[in-house]
Short mmCIF file of C-alpha atoms and ligand atoms in Angstrom, two decimals:
data_model
loop_
_atom_site.label_atom_id
_atom_site.label_comp_id
_atom_site.label_asym_id
_atom_site.label_seq_id
_atom_site.Cartn_x
_atom_site.Cartn_y
_atom_site.Cartn_z
CA MET A 1 10.01 21.00 24.61
CA MET A 2 9.64 24.60 23.40
CA ILE A 3 6.21 25.94 22.51
CA SER A 4 6.44 27.59 19.10
CA ALA A 5 4.19 29.03 16.41
CA LYS A 6 3.78 25.50 15.08
CA THR A 7 2.77 23.84 18.37
CA GLN A 8 -0.49 21.89 18.05
CA MET A 9 -3.12 22.39 20.73
CA VAL A 10 -5.35 19.90 22.58
CA GLY A 11 -6.87 20.06 26.06
CA ILE A 12 -9.82 19.36 28.32
CA ILE A 13 -13.13 21.18 28.84
CA GLY A 14 -15.04 20.76 32.10
CA TYR A 15 -16.22 22.51 35.23
CA PRO A 16 -14.35 22.33 37.52
CA VAL A 17 -11.25 21.10 35.75
CA LYS A 18 -8.25 22.56 37.56
CA HIS A 19 -7.77 19.27 39.46
CA SER A 20 -7.47 17.27 36.21
CA LEU A 21 -4.49 14.91 35.84
CA SER A 22 -4.85 14.78 32.05
CA PRO A 23 -2.52 17.74 31.29
CA ALA A 24 0.32 16.10 33.28
CA MET A 25 -0.36 12.71 31.65
CA HIS A 26 -0.50 13.95 28.04
CA ASN A 27 2.21 16.62 28.22
CA ALA A 28 4.71 14.14 29.71
CA GLU A 29 4.01 11.73 26.84
CA PHE A 30 4.25 14.47 24.18
CA ARG A 31 7.71 15.31 25.60
CA GLU A 32 8.77 11.64 25.71
CA LEU A 33 7.77 11.12 22.08
CA GLY A 34 9.11 14.48 20.89
CA LEU A 35 5.68 15.56 19.61
CA ASP A 36 5.10 19.30 19.24
CA TYR A 37 1.76 19.37 21.07
CA VAL A 38 0.51 21.06 24.23
CA TYR A 39 -2.42 19.94 26.42
CA LEU A 40 -4.28 22.62 28.44
CA ALA A 41 -7.23 22.66 30.87
CA TRP A 42 -10.16 24.98 30.15
CA GLU A 43 -12.76 25.65 32.83
CA VAL A 44 -15.87 26.52 30.82
CA ALA A 45 -19.21 27.79 32.15
CA GLY A 46 -22.28 25.91 30.86
CA THR A 47 -23.60 28.85 28.85
CA ALA A 48 -20.25 29.08 26.99
CA LEU A 49 -19.94 25.43 25.94
CA GLY A 50 -20.96 25.96 22.30
CA ASP A 51 -18.73 29.05 21.99
CA ALA A 52 -15.82 27.09 23.46
CA VAL A 53 -16.22 24.26 20.91
CA ARG A 54 -16.50 26.66 17.97
CA GLY A 55 -13.65 28.81 19.34
CA LEU A 56 -11.29 25.84 19.60
CA GLN A 57 -12.20 24.81 16.08
CA SER A 58 -11.57 28.35 14.76
CA LEU A 59 -8.21 28.49 16.55
CA GLY A 60 -7.13 25.27 14.85
CA ALA A 61 -7.05 22.98 17.91
CA VAL A 62 -6.59 19.31 16.98
CA GLY A 63 -9.31 18.28 19.44
CA PHE A 64 -10.11 18.11 23.14
CA ASN A 65 -11.32 15.93 25.99
CA VAL A 66 -14.64 16.53 27.74
CA THR A 67 -15.28 15.86 31.39
CA VAL A 68 -17.98 16.42 34.04
CA PRO A 69 -20.52 17.94 33.55
CA TYR A 70 -20.40 18.21 29.73
CA LYS A 71 -19.99 14.67 28.38
CA GLN A 72 -23.65 14.57 27.30
CA ALA A 73 -24.24 18.30 26.75
CA VAL A 74 -21.36 18.59 24.26
CA VAL A 75 -23.11 16.22 21.82
CA THR A 76 -25.42 18.96 20.54
CA HIS A 77 -22.39 21.06 19.54
CA LEU A 78 -20.76 18.36 17.40
CA ASP A 79 -21.26 17.46 13.74
CA SER A 80 -21.08 13.71 14.06
CA LEU A 81 -20.55 10.87 16.55
CA ALA A 82 -18.57 7.64 16.34
CA GLU A 83 -20.61 4.44 16.94
CA GLU A 84 -19.45 4.00 20.53
CA ALA A 85 -20.29 7.59 21.49
CA LYS A 86 -23.77 7.13 19.98
CA LEU A 87 -24.25 3.94 21.99
CA ILE A 88 -23.07 5.44 25.26
CA GLY A 89 -24.84 8.74 24.62
CA ALA A 90 -21.80 10.70 25.78
CA VAL A 91 -18.53 12.02 24.39
CA ASN A 92 -15.18 12.28 26.19
CA THR A 93 -12.97 13.00 23.17
CA VAL A 94 -13.46 15.36 20.23
CA ARG A 95 -11.33 15.56 17.11
CA PHE A 96 -11.70 18.21 14.42
CA GLU A 97 -11.63 16.38 11.11
CA ASP A 98 -11.83 18.27 7.79
CA GLY A 99 -13.70 21.15 9.41
CA ARG A 100 -16.09 18.85 11.29
CA ALA A 101 -16.25 18.26 15.04
CA MET A 102 -16.33 14.47 15.56
CA GLY A 103 -17.25 12.99 18.97
CA TYR A 104 -15.74 9.79 20.37
CA ASN A 105 -16.05 7.91 23.65
CA THR A 106 -12.87 6.15 24.77
CA ASP A 107 -14.07 5.39 28.33
CA ALA A 108 -15.67 2.02 27.46
CA ASP A 109 -12.57 0.65 25.73
CA GLY A 110 -10.37 2.23 28.40
CA TRP A 111 -12.24 0.49 31.21
CA ARG A 112 -12.50 -2.83 29.34
CA GLU A 113 -8.80 -2.96 28.53
CA ASP A 114 -7.89 -2.05 32.08
CA ILE A 115 -10.07 -4.61 33.85
CA GLU A 116 -9.15 -7.30 31.33
CA SER A 117 -5.51 -6.89 32.34
CA GLU A 118 -6.69 -8.51 35.61
CA ILE A 119 -9.82 -10.59 34.93
CA SER A 120 -11.71 -11.81 31.85
CA LEU A 121 -15.15 -10.36 31.22
CA ARG A 122 -16.17 -13.30 29.02
CA GLY A 123 -19.14 -15.10 30.61
CA ALA A 124 -18.99 -12.99 33.78
CA ILE A 125 -21.85 -11.24 35.56
CA VAL A 126 -20.91 -7.59 36.09
CA CYS A 127 -22.74 -5.51 38.67
CA ILE A 128 -22.48 -1.76 38.03
CA ILE A 129 -23.35 0.67 40.80
CA GLY A 130 -24.47 3.93 39.20
CA ALA A 131 -26.12 4.77 35.88
CA GLY A 132 -24.42 8.03 34.84
CA GLY A 133 -21.78 8.62 32.17
CA ALA A 134 -19.10 6.35 33.66
CA ALA A 135 -21.63 3.58 34.35
CA ARG A 136 -22.91 3.71 30.76
CA ALA A 137 -19.36 3.35 29.44
CA VAL A 138 -18.62 0.46 31.83
CA ALA A 139 -21.89 -1.26 30.89
CA VAL A 140 -21.15 -1.01 27.16
CA GLY A 141 -17.54 -2.14 27.79
CA ALA A 142 -18.79 -5.14 29.78
CA CYS A 143 -21.23 -6.17 27.02
CA GLN A 144 -18.60 -5.71 24.31
CA GLY A 145 -16.18 -7.75 26.42
CA GLY A 146 -18.56 -10.74 26.38
CA ALA A 147 -20.18 -10.49 29.83
CA ALA A 148 -23.03 -12.97 30.23
CA GLY A 149 -24.97 -10.63 32.47
CA VAL A 150 -25.02 -6.98 33.52
CA VAL A 151 -26.75 -5.74 36.67
CA VAL A 152 -27.31 -1.98 37.04
CA CYS A 153 -28.04 -0.70 40.56
CA ASN A 154 -28.71 3.01 40.87
CA ARG A 155 -30.06 5.46 43.44
CA ARG A 156 -32.69 6.72 40.96
CA ARG A 157 -34.27 3.59 39.61
CA GLU A 158 -35.62 5.28 36.47
CA THR A 159 -32.06 6.10 35.33
CA ALA A 160 -31.05 2.48 35.86
CA GLU A 161 -34.11 1.37 33.85
CA ALA A 162 -33.17 3.68 30.97
CA LEU A 163 -29.64 2.24 30.84
CA CYS A 164 -30.99 -1.32 31.00
CA GLU A 165 -33.38 -0.61 28.11
CA LEU A 166 -30.49 0.61 25.99
CA LEU A 167 -28.37 -2.46 26.84
CA ARG A 168 -31.22 -4.86 26.06
CA HIS A 169 -31.73 -3.16 22.71
CA PHE A 170 -28.09 -3.26 21.58
CA PHE A 171 -26.96 -6.44 23.36
CA PRO A 172 -30.01 -8.77 23.31
CA HIS A 173 -27.87 -11.82 24.19
CA VAL A 174 -26.79 -10.29 27.55
CA ASP A 175 -28.94 -10.94 30.63
CA VAL A 176 -29.62 -7.38 31.85
CA ARG A 177 -31.17 -6.67 35.24
CA CYS A 178 -31.71 -3.50 37.16
CA SER A 179 -32.48 -2.37 40.67
CA SER A 180 -32.54 0.60 42.98
CA LEU A 181 -29.62 0.83 45.37
CA CYS A 182 -31.08 -0.66 48.53
CA GLY A 183 -33.04 -3.63 49.83
CA ASP A 184 -32.73 -7.42 49.72
CA ALA A 185 -33.26 -7.61 45.95
CA CYS A 186 -30.32 -5.32 45.33
CA ARG A 187 -28.16 -7.26 47.80
CA GLU A 188 -28.92 -10.53 46.03
CA LEU A 189 -28.16 -9.01 42.61
CA VAL A 190 -24.81 -7.70 43.88
CA ARG A 191 -24.06 -11.13 45.31
CA SER A 192 -24.96 -12.85 42.03
CA ALA A 193 -22.12 -11.01 40.25
CA GLU A 194 -18.46 -11.92 39.92
CA ILE A 195 -17.39 -8.33 39.21
CA VAL A 196 -18.69 -5.29 41.12
CA VAL A 197 -17.93 -1.81 39.74
CA ASN A 198 -18.47 1.46 41.56
CA ALA A 199 -19.34 4.09 38.96
CA THR A 200 -20.64 6.71 41.41
CA PRO A 201 -18.64 9.48 43.11
CA VAL A 202 -19.28 7.85 46.52
CA GLY A 203 -15.88 7.32 48.12
CA MET A 204 -14.12 10.33 46.59
CA ALA A 205 -11.82 12.19 48.96
CA SER A 206 -14.41 14.74 50.06
CA LYS A 207 -17.37 12.33 50.17
CA GLY A 208 -16.21 9.05 51.79
CA GLY A 209 -18.59 6.13 52.44
CA THR A 210 -19.43 3.10 50.31
CA PRO A 211 -22.11 3.02 47.57
CA VAL A 212 -23.50 -0.30 48.90
CA PRO A 213 -23.05 -1.84 52.37
CA ALA A 214 -19.63 -3.49 52.59
CA GLN A 215 -21.26 -6.56 54.20
CA TRP A 216 -22.79 -7.36 50.81
CA LEU A 217 -19.34 -8.14 49.38
CA LEU A 218 -18.13 -11.73 49.18
CA PRO A 219 -14.55 -13.03 48.79
CA LYS A 220 -15.42 -14.21 45.23
CA HIS A 221 -15.97 -10.61 44.07
CA PHE A 222 -13.53 -8.67 41.94
CA VAL A 223 -14.23 -5.09 43.03
CA TYR A 224 -13.35 -2.22 40.66
CA ASP A 225 -13.69 1.40 41.71
CA THR A 226 -13.67 3.98 38.89
CA ILE A 227 -12.41 6.48 41.48
CA TYR A 228 -8.61 6.90 41.69
CA ALA A 229 -8.29 9.63 44.36
CA PRO A 230 -8.04 8.39 47.01
CA ALA A 231 -6.14 5.42 45.60
CA GLU A 232 -7.97 3.16 48.04
CA THR A 233 -11.59 4.14 48.65
CA GLU A 234 -13.52 2.86 51.61
CA LEU A 235 -15.18 0.36 49.25
CA LEU A 236 -11.82 -1.02 48.07
CA ARG A 237 -10.43 -1.19 51.61
CA GLU A 238 -13.52 -3.04 52.89
CA ALA A 239 -13.43 -5.34 49.85
CA ARG A 240 -9.71 -6.09 50.28
CA GLU A 241 -10.25 -6.86 54.00
CA ARG A 242 -13.02 -9.29 52.98
CA GLY A 243 -10.66 -11.17 50.69
CA CYS A 244 -11.81 -9.67 47.35
CA ARG A 245 -9.46 -8.78 44.51
CA VAL A 246 -9.58 -5.02 43.97
CA ARG A 247 -8.55 -2.37 41.43
CA ASN A 248 -8.95 1.42 41.31
CA GLY A 249 -9.69 3.66 38.30
CA ILE A 250 -6.18 4.88 37.43
CA GLY A 251 -5.84 2.33 34.65
CA MET A 252 -9.18 3.42 33.14
CA LEU A 253 -8.04 7.06 33.19
CA VAL A 254 -4.74 6.16 31.53
CA ARG A 255 -6.18 3.90 28.86
CA GLN A 256 -9.01 6.25 27.86
CA GLY A 257 -6.33 8.96 27.65
CA ALA A 258 -4.04 6.78 25.55
CA LYS A 259 -6.85 6.23 23.04
CA ALA A 260 -7.57 9.97 22.82
CA PHE A 261 -3.82 10.61 22.39
CA GLU A 262 -3.73 8.23 19.43
CA LEU A 263 -6.86 9.76 17.88
CA TRP A 264 -5.26 13.22 17.93
CA THR A 265 -1.66 12.40 16.99
CA GLY A 266 -1.89 9.08 15.11
CA VAL A 267 0.91 7.87 17.40
CA LYS A 268 0.50 5.03 19.94
CA PRO A 269 1.62 6.25 23.38
CA ASP A 270 3.07 4.09 26.16
CA PRO A 271 0.32 3.58 28.81
CA ALA A 272 2.88 2.51 31.45
CA ARG A 273 4.74 5.80 31.05
CA MET A 274 1.46 7.76 31.11
CA GLU A 275 0.49 5.99 34.33
CA LYS A 276 3.82 6.97 35.88
CA ALA A 277 3.10 10.62 35.04
CA VAL A 278 -0.39 10.35 36.59
CA ARG A 279 1.01 8.81 39.77
CA ALA A 280 3.65 11.55 40.00
CA ALA A 281 0.95 14.24 39.58
CA LEU A 282 -1.22 12.53 42.21
CA ALA A 283 1.66 12.54 44.67
CA HIS A 284 1.94 16.37 44.44
P1 NAP B 301 -22.54 11.22 36.59
O1 NAP B 301 -22.83 11.07 35.14
O2 NAP B 301 -22.90 12.48 37.28
O3 NAP B 301 -23.26 9.99 37.35
C1 NAP B 301 -23.17 9.87 38.73
C2 NAP B 301 -23.83 8.57 39.17
O4 NAP B 301 -23.56 8.40 40.56
C3 NAP B 301 -25.35 8.56 39.02
O5 NAP B 301 -25.75 7.26 38.72
C4 NAP B 301 -25.82 8.98 40.41
O6 NAP B 301 -27.07 8.43 40.75
C5 NAP B 301 -24.78 8.30 41.28
N1 NAP B 301 -24.61 8.98 42.57
C6 NAP B 301 -24.16 10.25 42.77
N2 NAP B 301 -24.12 10.52 44.09
C7 NAP B 301 -24.55 9.42 44.73
C8 NAP B 301 -24.75 9.08 46.09
N3 NAP B 301 -24.47 9.96 47.07
N4 NAP B 301 -25.20 7.85 46.39
C9 NAP B 301 -25.48 6.96 45.41
N5 NAP B 301 -25.34 7.22 44.09
C10 NAP B 301 -24.87 8.44 43.76
O7 NAP B 301 -20.98 11.02 36.89
P2 NAP B 301 -19.95 10.09 36.08
O8 NAP B 301 -19.30 10.90 35.02
O9 NAP B 301 -20.65 8.85 35.72
O10 NAP B 301 -18.83 9.83 37.18
C11 NAP B 301 -19.03 8.89 38.22
C12 NAP B 301 -17.71 8.50 38.83
O11 NAP B 301 -16.89 7.87 37.86
C13 NAP B 301 -16.88 9.67 39.36
O12 NAP B 301 -16.39 9.32 40.62
C14 NAP B 301 -15.73 9.81 38.40
O13 NAP B 301 -14.54 10.22 39.05
C15 NAP B 301 -15.57 8.38 37.90
N6 NAP B 301 -14.97 8.33 36.56
C16 NAP B 301 -13.75 7.78 36.44
C17 NAP B 301 -13.15 7.71 35.20
C18 NAP B 301 -11.78 7.12 35.06
O14 NAP B 301 -11.17 7.28 34.00
N7 NAP B 301 -11.29 6.43 36.05
C19 NAP B 301 -13.83 8.19 34.06
C20 NAP B 301 -15.10 8.74 34.22
C21 NAP B 301 -15.65 8.82 35.49
P3 NAP B 301 -28.47 9.19 40.41
O15 NAP B 301 -28.80 8.83 38.99
O16 NAP B 301 -29.42 8.63 41.39
O17 NAP B 301 -28.20 10.67 40.60
#
């Protein structure tokens, strides 16, 4: 596909961002669907975030994705937030609409759709390890998916408490519990769940390790790791060896991307094809 004077622009803002798989995923799908769009990656310093948002708007970009560390910081530079972004307190997708910068969060739906392709959330107890941006999206996705209970275990207990407060406020029918990341109480909460989700960076290629001791896992657990590189984290390997069903975060990446794609273009992409493009980019 040729870039021309009419090509529409989208992309991703983050720091760092040069490792992002989103350009490969979106550009491949634009080509497949014959859409005259291009997706770029912009590494933006914290002090320049507001200028970057206003600059993209002035240049006529359709919108952009937001990744670490700006999912929360970008909110102050937007005109309005969709319900889900308000609830999660973070934005991963922006669309410029009639001169206004509108913030969305597609991570919760992306995660929910992906895990529900394997296991129903309805009536389940979901244990989330972590309480940052990804964990907030997973927690909201779990509640929206009909989970009976959500357990939040985080290194800093006060962050877990804050997330639990929010969940209790918006989803009063869900049994919400929280804990720090160690000790017998945490072990018993993990063991009370059917689904365990790692929403921390522990296990990423450079970091290794597991966010909770692998001995805490039981064969009944469905273990989901939001990490997708490496494809099998230490947590997923240990879980698989203990007889658990496991899934990594590629599907979440693809489905949150597919929702952003549709918000920008109005066209439904093919998630299976987008996943193929992600896997090809990962293999390079
Ligand atoms: P974040 O907002 O910075 O939150 C990080 C969370 O991890 C915090 O709860 C933090 O705990 C915890 N944490 C960090 N280092 C830890 C350690 N060494 N031991 C225990 N806990 C630790 O980051 P995020 O945006 O939520 O991202 C978290 C993970 O989700 C990343 O690995 C990212 O790749 C993944 N993710 C995947 C997708 C996808 O589409 N698959 C989308 C978004 C994110 P404290 O509060 O104690 O600091």
